[in-house]
Every structure is written in structure tokens, then in C-alpha cells.
Amino acid sequence: MQNQTGGALYKNSLDCTIKTVKMRVSFALYKGMAAPLVGVVPIFAVNFLGYSHGKSLQTMGQKRQKYSHPSQHGLAGSLGGLYMTVLIAPGERIKCLLQIQTTGKAKYSGPMDVI
């Protein structure tokens, strides 16, 4: 609704939803969701990989893997965050630099140019 040019097509969010469903079917509400979902899956996979490694590091050498204290969950989660920072942040930085090129001549022509 913020990007409406010319006359306003929709009065409010509810009006927008109702008109979209009437005109295009309910699947139109999810149009464009595939790309964000595909991008989020690897991010969470890396996060859970780090969390899993953090859990296993804390229980190494124990016959029975006792793992229940909140601080252990926090440390394992911190390792998951570290994995995400090291592996995901550089790609996100490249993506942001490419996305902010909206006016004038583009400084970067693609991801490899940013590097």
C-alpha cells in the first residue's frame, strides 16, 4: 500500500487482502515467498549445525549424555551464532551492497565484483 502511485487502489490492509483473494485466488497472498524461503533454509541449517556441535562438545567423554542446564543451551546456541556469523554474514554483506545500488551508475556489476 505504501508504493501505490496515482490513485489509491486499496483503503487499508483488510481491503487489500479481500481484493487480492477475490481477483487472484488465495495463493496470490504467497506470491514471491519462494526466494526468501530458499534463502532462509541454509541459514537455519548452519545455525542448527553449530548448536549441535556445541551440544556434542559439552557432552564429550560422558557415557550418558546429560545435557539439561540452561547455561549449556546458551553456550551451544552461542556456537550456532558464531557459525552463522562466520559463514553467512559475508554473503549477506555482498547481498546488501548489491541491493542498495538504486540510483546512478552501479558500482558493482555482480557478487564477484563486490569481493
mmCIF file of C-alpha atoms in Angstrom:
data_model
loop_
_atom_site.group_PDB
_atom_site.id
_atom_site.type_symbol
_atom_site.label_atom_id
_atom_site.label_comp_id
_atom_site.label_asym_id
_atom_site.label_seq_id
_atom_site.Cartn_x
_atom_site.Cartn_y
_atom_site.Cartn_z
ATOM 1 C CA MET A 1 0.000 0.000 0.000
ATOM 2 C CA GLN A 2 2.922 2.359 0.562
ATOM 3 C CA ASN A 3 4.009 2.066 -3.063
ATOM 4 C CA GLN A 4 0.664 2.970 -4.628
ATOM 5 C CA THR A 5 1.103 5.522 -7.386
ATOM 6 C CA GLY A 6 -1.655 7.543 -8.974
ATOM 7 C CA GLY A 7 -4.980 6.843 -7.294
ATOM 8 C CA ALA A 8 -5.169 4.680 -4.209
ATOM 9 C CA LEU A 9 -6.243 1.125 -5.090
ATOM 10 C CA TYR A 10 -6.759 -0.001 -1.516
ATOM 11 C CA LYS A 11 -8.214 1.742 1.520
ATOM 12 C CA ASN A 12 -6.425 -0.360 4.150
ATOM 13 C CA SER A 13 -4.767 -3.737 4.681
ATOM 14 C CA LEU A 14 -8.017 -5.658 5.009
ATOM 15 C CA ASP A 15 -9.351 -4.133 1.780
ATOM 16 C CA CYS A 16 -6.112 -5.088 0.029
ATOM 17 C CA THR A 17 -6.359 -8.701 1.252
ATOM 18 C CA ILE A 18 -10.013 -9.079 0.265
ATOM 19 C CA LYS A 19 -9.477 -7.655 -3.233
ATOM 20 C CA THR A 20 -6.384 -9.782 -3.795
ATOM 21 C CA VAL A 21 -8.163 -13.003 -2.819
ATOM 22 C CA LYS A 22 -11.235 -12.144 -4.925
ATOM 23 C CA MET A 23 -9.209 -11.224 -8.008
ATOM 24 C CA ARG A 24 -6.434 -13.791 -7.943
ATOM 25 C CA VAL A 25 -7.253 -16.673 -5.548
ATOM 26 C CA SER A 26 -5.779 -17.130 -2.081
ATOM 27 C CA PHE A 27 -2.419 -18.404 -3.425
ATOM 28 C CA ALA A 28 -1.694 -14.859 -4.590
ATOM 29 C CA LEU A 29 -1.041 -13.936 -0.949
ATOM 30 C CA TYR A 30 2.072 -16.124 -1.052
ATOM 31 C CA LYS A 31 3.419 -14.913 -4.391
ATOM 32 C CA GLY A 32 7.130 -14.168 -4.118
ATOM 33 C CA MET A 33 7.700 -16.263 -0.991
ATOM 34 C CA ALA A 34 9.795 -18.977 -2.651
ATOM 35 C CA ALA A 35 13.014 -16.951 -2.847
ATOM 36 C CA PRO A 36 13.055 -15.854 0.827
ATOM 37 C CA LEU A 37 12.243 -19.382 1.986
ATOM 38 C CA VAL A 38 15.021 -20.885 -0.118
ATOM 39 C CA GLY A 39 17.423 -18.308 1.310
ATOM 40 C CA VAL A 40 16.418 -18.872 4.940
ATOM 41 C CA VAL A 41 16.756 -22.665 4.939
ATOM 42 C CA PRO A 42 20.588 -22.710 4.651
ATOM 43 C CA ILE A 43 20.870 -20.021 7.331
ATOM 44 C CA PHE A 44 18.930 -22.099 9.848
ATOM 45 C CA ALA A 45 20.771 -25.252 8.786
ATOM 46 C CA VAL A 46 24.114 -23.623 9.643
ATOM 47 C CA ASN A 47 22.701 -22.346 12.929
ATOM 48 C CA PHE A 48 21.449 -25.784 13.990
ATOM 49 C CA LEU A 49 24.721 -27.389 12.874
ATOM 50 C CA GLY A 50 26.623 -25.083 15.227
ATOM 51 C CA TYR A 51 24.126 -25.740 18.014
ATOM 52 C CA SER A 52 24.507 -29.495 17.518
ATOM 53 C CA HIS A 53 28.312 -29.222 17.603
ATOM 54 C CA GLY A 54 28.072 -27.129 20.759
ATOM 55 C CA LYS A 55 25.925 -29.789 22.429
ATOM 56 C CA SER A 56 28.259 -32.614 21.441
ATOM 57 C CA LEU A 57 31.359 -30.703 22.600
ATOM 58 C CA GLN A 58 29.853 -30.283 26.054
ATOM 59 C CA THR A 59 28.930 -33.942 26.427
ATOM 60 C CA MET A 60 32.138 -35.495 25.033
ATOM 61 C CA GLY A 61 33.575 -38.228 27.198
ATOM 62 C CA GLN A 62 30.373 -38.814 29.137
ATOM 63 C CA LYS A 63 28.826 -42.268 28.973
ATOM 64 C CA ARG A 64 25.352 -40.907 29.489
ATOM 65 C CA GLN A 65 24.873 -37.655 27.682
ATOM 66 C CA LYS A 66 23.425 -35.472 30.399
ATOM 67 C CA TYR A 67 22.538 -32.154 28.899
ATOM 68 C CA SER A 68 19.989 -30.095 30.710
ATOM 69 C CA HIS A 69 21.397 -26.944 32.306
ATOM 70 C CA PRO A 70 20.294 -23.649 30.693
ATOM 71 C CA SER A 71 23.881 -22.404 30.516
ATOM 72 C CA GLN A 72 24.738 -25.403 28.338
ATOM 73 C CA HIS A 73 21.937 -24.488 25.957
ATOM 74 C CA GLY A 74 23.218 -20.907 25.914
ATOM 75 C CA LEU A 75 26.772 -21.963 25.110
ATOM 76 C CA ALA A 76 25.596 -24.320 22.381
ATOM 77 C CA GLY A 77 23.423 -21.551 20.932
ATOM 78 C CA SER A 78 26.378 -19.174 21.033
ATOM 79 C CA LEU A 79 28.396 -21.592 18.946
ATOM 80 C CA GLY A 80 25.483 -21.736 16.489
ATOM 81 C CA GLY A 81 25.571 -17.927 16.315
ATOM 82 C CA LEU A 82 29.313 -17.987 15.726
ATOM 83 C CA TYR A 83 28.880 -20.426 12.841
ATOM 84 C CA MET A 84 26.242 -18.169 11.326
ATOM 85 C CA THR A 85 28.396 -15.069 11.701
ATOM 86 C CA VAL A 86 31.435 -16.627 10.087
ATOM 87 C CA LEU A 87 29.646 -18.434 7.249
ATOM 88 C CA ILE A 88 26.534 -16.362 6.492
ATOM 89 C CA ALA A 89 27.472 -12.731 7.255
ATOM 90 C CA PRO A 90 29.885 -12.249 4.315
ATOM 91 C CA GLY A 91 27.214 -13.370 1.841
ATOM 92 C CA GLU A 92 24.625 -11.121 3.464
ATOM 93 C CA ARG A 93 27.021 -8.178 3.226
ATOM 94 C CA ILE A 94 27.505 -8.807 -0.502
ATOM 95 C CA LYS A 95 23.733 -9.054 -0.964
ATOM 96 C CA CYS A 96 23.164 -5.758 0.887
ATOM 97 C CA LEU A 97 25.812 -3.922 -1.137
ATOM 98 C CA LEU A 98 24.201 -5.086 -4.365
ATOM 99 C CA GLN A 99 20.681 -4.188 -3.210
ATOM 100 C CA ILE A 100 21.433 -0.608 -2.185
ATOM 101 C CA GLN A 101 22.573 0.364 -5.692
ATOM 102 C CA THR A 102 19.395 2.122 -6.707
ATOM 103 C CA THR A 103 20.409 5.490 -8.141
ATOM 104 C CA GLY A 104 23.075 6.489 -10.614
ATOM 105 C CA LYS A 105 25.644 4.208 -12.153
ATOM 106 C CA ALA A 106 26.040 0.851 -10.402
ATOM 107 C CA LYS A 107 29.298 0.499 -8.509
ATOM 108 C CA TYR A 108 29.198 -3.315 -8.584
ATOM 109 C CA SER A 109 28.145 -5.481 -11.515
ATOM 110 C CA GLY A 110 27.642 -8.683 -9.515
ATOM 111 C CA PRO A 111 28.652 -10.705 -6.445
ATOM 112 C CA MET A 112 32.170 -11.441 -7.696
ATOM 113 C CA ASP A 113 32.737 -7.728 -8.335
ATOM 114 C CA VAL A 114 31.953 -6.952 -4.674
ATOM 115 C CA ILE A 115 34.632 -9.381 -3.500
#
